[in-house]
Each structure stands twice: as C-alpha cells, then as structure tokens.
Amino acid sequence: MYKTYYIRMYHYAYGFINDMDASKDVVSDVFSKLWKDFSDIDLDKVSSYLYVCVRNESMNYLRKQKGMAKYVEYCKSAFSEEDENYWQNMDDRLTEIGTIIDTMPSKTKFVLEQCYMNGHTYKEVAEMMDITTNGVKKHITKAFSLLRSHFKDKKEGT
C-alpha cells in the first residue's frame, strides 16, 4: 500500500505546502497513523482516507507555520525599530522572551505556547484546558501584556 500511494500522496501534500521535506514528513505521519488505525479502516476506501488525511495534515502544518509567523511578527513589532543595536542582538532578545515566558503563570504559559508555538486554535486550547475561548483570550492578553510591559520598562531604562 505504501508503494502504491506514497508518491501520489507526496505530490498531493506538496501541492498544499510547496516544501519537499515538509511534504515528506506529512505523508510519513499520515502513513504512520494509517498503520496504527489499520484495523478500523475500510480497505475499499483507503485512497479516499489517505487523501483526506494528507489534506488535513497539510492544513495543520500550514496553520502551525502561520502561527509561528504571527508570533515572530508580534515579537518584531513589540520592539522599537529606532534602536539599531536592538536587531543586532536578536538571539539575546529571543532568549529574553523565552525567559519571560518561563516566568509566566503556568496556565498563561501553556495557552501562549499552544496557540502561538504549536498552532492550536483558541477553541482547541479551550477544550484541552476545559475553559471557555474567552478564558483563552484572557490568558493571551495577559501574556502579551507581560511581554509589552517588560520591554517598555526596559526601553525606558527602569
């Protein structure tokens, strides 16, 4: 089955992702899940199952990539572009952000990581934590407020 469908699934994933390595990873993940759930799958519909799974995994991959891009954009916008040395020390800044995130309350840290680093939606995180989506939004607001406050204070020299 792997030999029969791998190339087709790879090209299908590549059509969404446009990245050879990521497409290979997506297809490998789908086949791995297929082997785990093999007894539950109707062999007459395996082709349809694979196409749906590859599409879904490709969309999940893209959503996670988009989430990381949003997080990086936020980090960039949180800093002043007027200070030329600021961008020269980007590694230090990212380490500093990581340190700030590590000091956040555990639930706030979890929400931030799940939404912006792992690409989960607010609804998915709310279900994971058994809270409302508004609760997730409050944690995100709190996390960004802590980040903004830290860098604002630092810029002002306090």
Short mmCIF file of N, CA and C in Angstrom, two decimals:
data_model
loop_
_atom_site.label_atom_id
_atom_site.label_comp_id
_atom_site.label_asym_id
_atom_site.label_seq_id
_atom_site.Cartn_x
_atom_site.Cartn_y
_atom_site.Cartn_z
N MET A 1 0.83 -1.18 0.00
CA MET A 1 0.00 0.00 0.00
C MET A 1 0.89 1.26 0.00
N TYR A 2 1.95 1.23 0.78
CA TYR A 2 2.87 2.36 0.85
C TYR A 2 3.43 2.67 -0.53
N LYS A 3 3.89 1.63 -1.22
CA LYS A 3 4.46 1.82 -2.57
C LYS A 3 3.42 2.34 -3.54
N THR A 4 2.20 1.90 -3.38
CA THR A 4 1.14 2.30 -4.29
C THR A 4 0.77 3.77 -4.14
N TYR A 5 0.71 4.26 -2.91
CA TYR A 5 0.16 5.59 -2.66
C TYR A 5 1.17 6.67 -2.29
N TYR A 6 2.37 6.30 -1.87
CA TYR A 6 3.30 7.30 -1.33
C TYR A 6 3.55 8.46 -2.30
N ILE A 7 3.91 8.16 -3.53
CA ILE A 7 4.25 9.22 -4.50
C ILE A 7 3.05 10.13 -4.74
N ARG A 8 1.87 9.54 -4.90
CA ARG A 8 0.67 10.35 -5.13
C ARG A 8 0.39 11.26 -3.93
N MET A 9 0.52 10.69 -2.73
CA MET A 9 0.25 11.47 -1.52
C MET A 9 1.30 12.57 -1.33
N TYR A 10 2.54 12.25 -1.67
CA TYR A 10 3.61 13.25 -1.57
C TYR A 10 3.29 14.44 -2.48
N HIS A 11 2.94 14.17 -3.73
CA HIS A 11 2.63 15.25 -4.67
C HIS A 11 1.39 16.03 -4.23
N TYR A 12 0.43 15.33 -3.67
CA TYR A 12 -0.78 15.99 -3.18
C TYR A 12 -0.42 16.94 -2.03
N ALA A 13 0.39 16.47 -1.09
CA ALA A 13 0.81 17.32 0.03
C ALA A 13 1.66 18.48 -0.47
N TYR A 14 2.53 18.21 -1.41
CA TYR A 14 3.40 19.26 -1.95
C TYR A 14 2.57 20.37 -2.61
N GLY A 15 1.45 19.99 -3.20
CA GLY A 15 0.56 20.98 -3.81
C GLY A 15 0.04 21.99 -2.79
N PHE A 16 -0.11 21.57 -1.54
CA PHE A 16 -0.55 22.48 -0.48
C PHE A 16 0.62 23.23 0.15
N ILE A 17 1.67 22.48 0.46
CA ILE A 17 2.74 23.00 1.30
C ILE A 17 3.86 23.67 0.52
N ASN A 18 4.15 23.14 -0.66
CA ASN A 18 5.23 23.68 -1.51
C ASN A 18 6.59 23.60 -0.82
N ASP A 19 6.80 22.53 -0.06
CA ASP A 19 8.07 22.29 0.63
C ASP A 19 8.30 20.78 0.61
N MET A 20 9.39 20.37 -0.03
CA MET A 20 9.62 18.93 -0.23
C MET A 20 9.76 18.18 1.10
N ASP A 21 10.59 18.68 2.00
CA ASP A 21 10.81 17.98 3.26
C ASP A 21 9.55 17.93 4.11
N ALA A 22 8.85 19.03 4.19
CA ALA A 22 7.62 19.07 4.98
C ALA A 22 6.57 18.13 4.37
N SER A 23 6.51 18.06 3.05
CA SER A 23 5.56 17.17 2.39
C SER A 23 5.87 15.71 2.72
N LYS A 24 7.15 15.38 2.71
CA LYS A 24 7.56 14.01 3.08
C LYS A 24 7.16 13.71 4.52
N ASP A 25 7.38 14.67 5.41
CA ASP A 25 7.01 14.48 6.82
C ASP A 25 5.52 14.28 6.98
N VAL A 26 4.74 15.09 6.29
CA VAL A 26 3.28 14.99 6.38
C VAL A 26 2.82 13.61 5.92
N VAL A 27 3.32 13.17 4.78
CA VAL A 27 2.90 11.87 4.24
C VAL A 27 3.36 10.74 5.16
N SER A 28 4.56 10.84 5.69
CA SER A 28 5.04 9.82 6.62
C SER A 28 4.17 9.76 7.87
N ASP A 29 3.78 10.93 8.38
CA ASP A 29 2.90 10.96 9.55
C ASP A 29 1.56 10.31 9.25
N VAL A 30 1.02 10.59 8.06
CA VAL A 30 -0.27 10.01 7.68
C VAL A 30 -0.15 8.48 7.60
N PHE A 31 0.90 7.98 6.97
CA PHE A 31 1.07 6.53 6.88
C PHE A 31 1.28 5.91 8.26
N SER A 32 1.96 6.61 9.12
CA SER A 32 2.16 6.12 10.48
C SER A 32 0.81 5.99 11.20
N LYS A 33 -0.04 6.99 11.05
CA LYS A 33 -1.38 6.94 11.65
C LYS A 33 -2.22 5.83 11.00
N LEU A 34 -2.03 5.67 9.71
CA LEU A 34 -2.77 4.63 8.99
C LEU A 34 -2.43 3.26 9.57
N TRP A 35 -1.15 3.02 9.84
CA TRP A 35 -0.76 1.71 10.37
C TRP A 35 -1.32 1.51 11.77
N LYS A 36 -1.40 2.58 12.55
CA LYS A 36 -1.95 2.47 13.90
C LYS A 36 -3.44 2.12 13.87
N ASP A 37 -4.16 2.73 12.94
CA ASP A 37 -5.61 2.56 12.85
C ASP A 37 -6.02 1.58 11.75
N PHE A 38 -5.10 0.78 11.30
CA PHE A 38 -5.32 -0.06 10.13
C PHE A 38 -6.56 -0.95 10.26
N SER A 39 -6.78 -1.51 11.45
CA SER A 39 -7.92 -2.43 11.63
C SER A 39 -9.27 -1.71 11.53
N ASP A 40 -9.27 -0.39 11.73
CA ASP A 40 -10.52 0.38 11.69
C ASP A 40 -10.83 0.95 10.31
N ILE A 41 -9.95 0.75 9.35
CA ILE A 41 -10.10 1.40 8.04
C ILE A 41 -10.67 0.41 7.02
N ASP A 42 -11.64 0.89 6.27
CA ASP A 42 -12.23 0.11 5.19
C ASP A 42 -11.25 0.13 4.01
N LEU A 43 -10.71 -1.02 3.66
CA LEU A 43 -9.68 -1.09 2.61
C LEU A 43 -10.19 -0.63 1.25
N ASP A 44 -11.50 -0.69 1.04
CA ASP A 44 -12.05 -0.22 -0.23
C ASP A 44 -12.00 1.30 -0.33
N LYS A 45 -11.88 1.96 0.81
CA LYS A 45 -11.88 3.42 0.83
C LYS A 45 -10.54 4.00 1.27
N VAL A 46 -9.48 3.20 1.23
CA VAL A 46 -8.19 3.65 1.73
C VAL A 46 -7.66 4.85 0.93
N SER A 47 -7.90 4.89 -0.36
CA SER A 47 -7.43 6.00 -1.18
C SER A 47 -8.08 7.30 -0.71
N SER A 48 -9.38 7.29 -0.54
CA SER A 48 -10.09 8.49 -0.06
C SER A 48 -9.61 8.88 1.33
N TYR A 49 -9.42 7.88 2.18
CA TYR A 49 -8.94 8.13 3.53
C TYR A 49 -7.58 8.83 3.49
N LEU A 50 -6.68 8.33 2.66
CA LEU A 50 -5.35 8.93 2.55
C LEU A 50 -5.41 10.37 2.05
N TYR A 51 -6.21 10.61 1.03
CA TYR A 51 -6.32 11.98 0.50
C TYR A 51 -6.84 12.94 1.57
N VAL A 52 -7.85 12.52 2.30
CA VAL A 52 -8.42 13.38 3.34
C VAL A 52 -7.39 13.62 4.45
N CYS A 53 -6.71 12.56 4.87
CA CYS A 53 -5.71 12.70 5.94
C CYS A 53 -4.54 13.58 5.51
N VAL A 54 -4.07 13.40 4.28
CA VAL A 54 -2.95 14.22 3.80
C VAL A 54 -3.38 15.68 3.70
N ARG A 55 -4.58 15.91 3.20
CA ARG A 55 -5.07 17.29 3.13
C ARG A 55 -5.14 17.91 4.53
N ASN A 56 -5.72 17.18 5.48
CA ASN A 56 -5.86 17.69 6.84
C ASN A 56 -4.50 17.94 7.50
N GLU A 57 -3.59 17.00 7.35
CA GLU A 57 -2.25 17.17 7.93
C GLU A 57 -1.52 18.34 7.28
N SER A 58 -1.71 18.50 5.98
CA SER A 58 -1.09 19.64 5.28
C SER A 58 -1.64 20.95 5.81
N MET A 59 -2.95 21.01 6.02
CA MET A 59 -3.56 22.22 6.56
C MET A 59 -3.07 22.48 7.99
N ASN A 60 -2.95 21.42 8.78
CA ASN A 60 -2.43 21.58 10.14
C ASN A 60 -1.00 22.13 10.11
N TYR A 61 -0.19 21.59 9.21
CA TYR A 61 1.19 22.07 9.07
C TYR A 61 1.21 23.55 8.72
N LEU A 62 0.40 23.94 7.74
CA LEU A 62 0.36 25.34 7.31
C LEU A 62 -0.14 26.25 8.43
N ARG A 63 -1.13 25.78 9.18
CA ARG A 63 -1.66 26.58 10.28
C ARG A 63 -0.58 26.79 11.34
N LYS A 64 0.18 25.75 11.63
CA LYS A 64 1.25 25.88 12.61
C LYS A 64 2.33 26.84 12.11
N GLN A 65 2.65 26.75 10.83
CA GLN A 65 3.64 27.66 10.26
C GLN A 65 3.15 29.10 10.34
N LYS A 66 1.86 29.28 10.06
CA LYS A 66 1.27 30.62 10.11
C LYS A 66 1.30 31.14 11.54
N GLY A 67 1.03 30.26 12.50
CA GLY A 67 1.06 30.65 13.91
C GLY A 67 2.45 31.10 14.33
N MET A 68 3.47 30.39 13.90
CA MET A 68 4.84 30.78 14.22
C MET A 68 5.17 32.12 13.56
N ALA A 69 4.71 32.31 12.34
CA ALA A 69 4.97 33.57 11.64
C ALA A 69 4.31 34.74 12.38
N LYS A 70 3.09 34.53 12.87
CA LYS A 70 2.40 35.57 13.63
C LYS A 70 3.17 35.90 14.91
N TYR A 71 3.67 34.87 15.57
CA TYR A 71 4.42 35.06 16.81
C TYR A 71 5.69 35.86 16.55
N VAL A 72 6.41 35.53 15.49
CA VAL A 72 7.63 36.26 15.14
C VAL A 72 7.29 37.70 14.79
N GLU A 73 6.21 37.90 14.03
CA GLU A 73 5.80 39.27 13.68
C GLU A 73 5.46 40.07 14.93
N TYR A 74 4.77 39.44 15.86
CA TYR A 74 4.44 40.14 17.10
C TYR A 74 5.72 40.55 17.82
N CYS A 75 6.66 39.61 17.92
CA CYS A 75 7.92 39.91 18.61
C CYS A 75 8.63 41.07 17.94
N LYS A 76 8.63 41.08 16.62
CA LYS A 76 9.27 42.18 15.91
C LYS A 76 8.57 43.51 16.20
N SER A 77 7.24 43.48 16.20
CA SER A 77 6.50 44.72 16.41
C SER A 77 6.59 45.20 17.86
N ALA A 78 6.91 44.30 18.77
CA ALA A 78 7.00 44.67 20.18
C ALA A 78 8.26 45.47 20.47
N PHE A 79 9.20 45.44 19.57
CA PHE A 79 10.47 46.12 19.78
C PHE A 79 10.56 47.39 18.94
N SER A 80 11.29 48.32 19.42
CA SER A 80 11.49 49.58 18.72
C SER A 80 12.47 49.39 17.57
N GLU A 81 12.08 49.81 16.39
CA GLU A 81 12.97 49.73 15.23
C GLU A 81 13.97 50.88 15.22
N GLU A 82 13.77 51.87 16.11
CA GLU A 82 14.67 53.02 16.14
C GLU A 82 16.05 52.64 16.67
N ASP A 83 16.13 51.67 17.52
CA ASP A 83 17.39 51.26 18.12
C ASP A 83 18.07 50.24 17.21
N GLU A 84 19.12 50.67 16.51
CA GLU A 84 19.79 49.79 15.55
C GLU A 84 20.42 48.58 16.22
N ASN A 85 20.93 48.73 17.41
CA ASN A 85 21.56 47.62 18.12
C ASN A 85 20.55 46.55 18.53
N TYR A 86 19.30 46.94 18.58
CA TYR A 86 18.26 46.02 19.01
C TYR A 86 18.24 44.77 18.15
N TRP A 87 18.27 44.95 16.83
CA TRP A 87 18.17 43.81 15.92
C TRP A 87 19.49 43.05 15.82
N GLN A 88 20.59 43.70 16.15
CA GLN A 88 21.87 43.00 16.13
C GLN A 88 21.93 41.95 17.22
N ASN A 89 21.17 42.13 18.24
CA ASN A 89 21.17 41.19 19.37
C ASN A 89 19.90 40.34 19.42
N MET A 90 19.40 39.97 18.25
CA MET A 90 18.13 39.24 18.18
C MET A 90 18.16 37.93 18.99
N ASP A 91 19.26 37.20 18.95
CA ASP A 91 19.33 35.96 19.73
C ASP A 91 19.15 36.23 21.21
N ASP A 92 19.76 37.31 21.69
CA ASP A 92 19.59 37.67 23.10
C ASP A 92 18.14 38.03 23.40
N ARG A 93 17.51 38.71 22.48
CA ARG A 93 16.11 39.12 22.68
C ARG A 93 15.19 37.89 22.72
N LEU A 94 15.42 36.96 21.82
CA LEU A 94 14.58 35.76 21.81
C LEU A 94 14.78 34.95 23.09
N THR A 95 16.02 34.90 23.56
CA THR A 95 16.29 34.23 24.83
C THR A 95 15.56 34.94 25.96
N GLU A 96 15.57 36.26 25.92
CA GLU A 96 14.88 37.07 26.93
C GLU A 96 13.37 36.81 26.90
N ILE A 97 12.82 36.72 25.70
CA ILE A 97 11.39 36.41 25.57
C ILE A 97 11.10 35.05 26.18
N GLY A 98 11.97 34.07 25.88
CA GLY A 98 11.80 32.74 26.45
C GLY A 98 11.84 32.76 27.97
N THR A 99 12.72 33.57 28.52
CA THR A 99 12.83 33.70 29.98
C THR A 99 11.56 34.31 30.56
N ILE A 100 11.04 35.33 29.89
CA ILE A 100 9.80 35.96 30.35
C ILE A 100 8.65 34.96 30.30
N ILE A 101 8.57 34.22 29.21
CA ILE A 101 7.51 33.22 29.07
C ILE A 101 7.63 32.17 30.18
N ASP A 102 8.87 31.77 30.50
CA ASP A 102 9.07 30.78 31.56
C ASP A 102 8.62 31.27 32.93
N THR A 103 8.60 32.59 33.14
CA THR A 103 8.18 33.13 34.44
C THR A 103 6.67 33.39 34.51
N MET A 104 5.98 33.21 33.40
CA MET A 104 4.53 33.44 33.39
C MET A 104 3.83 32.35 34.19
N PRO A 105 2.63 32.65 34.70
CA PRO A 105 1.85 31.60 35.35
C PRO A 105 1.69 30.41 34.40
N SER A 106 1.67 29.22 34.96
CA SER A 106 1.71 28.01 34.14
C SER A 106 0.57 27.94 33.11
N LYS A 107 -0.63 28.35 33.47
CA LYS A 107 -1.74 28.28 32.52
C LYS A 107 -1.56 29.29 31.39
N THR A 108 -1.09 30.48 31.72
CA THR A 108 -0.86 31.51 30.71
C THR A 108 0.24 31.05 29.75
N LYS A 109 1.29 30.50 30.31
CA LYS A 109 2.40 29.98 29.50
C LYS A 109 1.90 28.86 28.58
N PHE A 110 1.10 27.94 29.12
CA PHE A 110 0.58 26.84 28.33
C PHE A 110 -0.26 27.34 27.16
N VAL A 111 -1.15 28.29 27.44
CA VAL A 111 -2.02 28.84 26.39
C VAL A 111 -1.19 29.51 25.30
N LEU A 112 -0.23 30.32 25.69
CA LEU A 112 0.63 31.02 24.72
C LEU A 112 1.38 30.02 23.84
N GLU A 113 1.96 29.01 24.46
CA GLU A 113 2.72 28.01 23.70
C GLU A 113 1.81 27.22 22.76
N GLN A 114 0.65 26.83 23.25
CA GLN A 114 -0.25 26.04 22.40
C GLN A 114 -0.76 26.85 21.22
N CYS A 115 -1.09 28.11 21.44
CA CYS A 115 -1.65 28.93 20.37
C CYS A 115 -0.59 29.42 19.39
N TYR A 116 0.53 29.91 19.89
CA TYR A 116 1.49 30.58 19.02
C TYR A 116 2.71 29.75 18.66
N MET A 117 2.98 28.70 19.39
CA MET A 117 4.13 27.88 19.04
C MET A 117 3.72 26.54 18.46
N ASN A 118 2.57 26.04 18.89
CA ASN A 118 2.10 24.76 18.38
C ASN A 118 0.96 24.89 17.39
N GLY A 119 0.47 26.11 17.19
CA GLY A 119 -0.52 26.36 16.14
C GLY A 119 -1.93 25.93 16.44
N HIS A 120 -2.26 25.71 17.70
CA HIS A 120 -3.63 25.32 18.02
C HIS A 120 -4.54 26.55 18.03
N THR A 121 -5.79 26.33 17.72
CA THR A 121 -6.76 27.42 17.76
C THR A 121 -7.17 27.68 19.21
N TYR A 122 -7.77 28.84 19.44
CA TYR A 122 -8.25 29.16 20.78
C TYR A 122 -9.27 28.10 21.24
N LYS A 123 -10.11 27.68 20.32
CA LYS A 123 -11.13 26.69 20.66
C LYS A 123 -10.48 25.37 21.08
N GLU A 124 -9.45 24.93 20.34
CA GLU A 124 -8.76 23.68 20.69
C GLU A 124 -8.11 23.78 22.07
N VAL A 125 -7.49 24.90 22.34
CA VAL A 125 -6.83 25.09 23.64
C VAL A 125 -7.87 25.14 24.75
N ALA A 126 -8.98 25.80 24.48
CA ALA A 126 -10.06 25.86 25.47
C ALA A 126 -10.55 24.46 25.82
N GLU A 127 -10.70 23.61 24.80
CA GLU A 127 -11.13 22.24 25.05
C GLU A 127 -10.08 21.46 25.84
N MET A 128 -8.79 21.67 25.51
CA MET A 128 -7.71 20.99 26.23
C MET A 128 -7.74 21.34 27.72
N MET A 129 -8.03 22.62 28.00
CA MET A 129 -7.96 23.11 29.37
C MET A 129 -9.31 23.10 30.09
N ASP A 130 -10.35 22.76 29.34
CA ASP A 130 -11.71 22.76 29.88
C ASP A 130 -12.09 24.15 30.41
N ILE A 131 -11.81 25.16 29.56
CA ILE A 131 -12.20 26.54 29.85
C ILE A 131 -12.87 27.11 28.60
N THR A 132 -13.38 28.33 28.70
CA THR A 132 -14.03 28.95 27.54
C THR A 132 -12.97 29.57 26.62
N THR A 133 -13.38 29.87 25.40
CA THR A 133 -12.45 30.56 24.48
C THR A 133 -12.13 31.95 25.01
N ASN A 134 -13.07 32.58 25.71
CA ASN A 134 -12.78 33.88 26.33
C ASN A 134 -11.70 33.74 27.40
N GLY A 135 -11.70 32.62 28.10
CA GLY A 135 -10.64 32.36 29.07
C GLY A 135 -9.28 32.27 28.39
N VAL A 136 -9.25 31.62 27.24
CA VAL A 136 -8.01 31.53 26.46
C VAL A 136 -7.57 32.92 26.03
N LYS A 137 -8.52 33.72 25.54
CA LYS A 137 -8.20 35.08 25.11
C LYS A 137 -7.63 35.91 26.26
N LYS A 138 -8.17 35.72 27.46
CA LYS A 138 -7.66 36.46 28.62
C LYS A 138 -6.22 36.07 28.93
N HIS A 139 -5.91 34.78 28.80
CA HIS A 139 -4.54 34.33 29.03
C HIS A 139 -3.59 34.91 27.98
N ILE A 140 -4.03 34.95 26.73
CA ILE A 140 -3.20 35.52 25.66
C ILE A 140 -2.98 37.01 25.92
N THR A 141 -4.04 37.71 26.27
CA THR A 141 -3.92 39.14 26.57
C THR A 141 -2.95 39.36 27.72
N LYS A 142 -3.05 38.54 28.74
CA LYS A 142 -2.15 38.65 29.89
C LYS A 142 -0.70 38.41 29.47
N ALA A 143 -0.48 37.38 28.65
CA ALA A 143 0.89 37.06 28.20
C ALA A 143 1.48 38.22 27.41
N PHE A 144 0.73 38.75 26.46
CA PHE A 144 1.24 39.86 25.65
C PHE A 144 1.44 41.11 26.50
N SER A 145 0.57 41.31 27.47
CA SER A 145 0.72 42.46 28.36
C SER A 145 2.02 42.35 29.16
N LEU A 146 2.33 41.15 29.64
CA LEU A 146 3.58 40.95 30.37
C LEU A 146 4.79 41.20 29.48
N LEU A 147 4.73 40.71 28.24
CA LEU A 147 5.84 40.94 27.31
C LEU A 147 6.00 42.43 27.00
N ARG A 148 4.89 43.09 26.69
CA ARG A 148 4.94 44.52 26.37
C ARG A 148 5.49 45.32 27.55
N SER A 149 4.98 45.01 28.72
CA SER A 149 5.39 45.73 29.92
C SER A 149 6.89 45.58 30.16
N HIS A 150 7.39 44.37 30.02
CA HIS A 150 8.82 44.13 30.24
C HIS A 150 9.66 44.96 29.28
N PHE A 151 9.32 44.92 28.02
CA PHE A 151 10.14 45.62 27.03
C PHE A 151 9.93 47.14 27.07
N LYS A 152 8.75 47.56 27.47
CA LYS A 152 8.51 49.00 27.62
C LYS A 152 9.36 49.52 28.78
N ASP A 153 9.34 48.80 29.90
CA ASP A 153 10.14 49.19 31.06
C ASP A 153 11.62 49.18 30.72
N LYS A 154 12.04 48.19 29.98
CA LYS A 154 13.45 48.09 29.60
C LYS A 154 13.86 49.25 28.70
N LYS A 155 12.98 49.61 27.77
CA LYS A 155 13.27 50.71 26.86
C LYS A 155 13.38 52.03 27.61
N GLU A 156 12.51 52.18 28.61
CA GLU A 156 12.51 53.41 29.40
C GLU A 156 13.65 53.43 30.41
N GLY A 157 14.35 52.30 30.55
CA GLY A 157 15.50 52.25 31.43
C GLY A 157 15.20 51.92 32.88
N THR A 158 14.02 51.36 33.14
CA THR A 158 13.69 51.01 34.52
C THR A 158 13.87 49.54 34.75
#
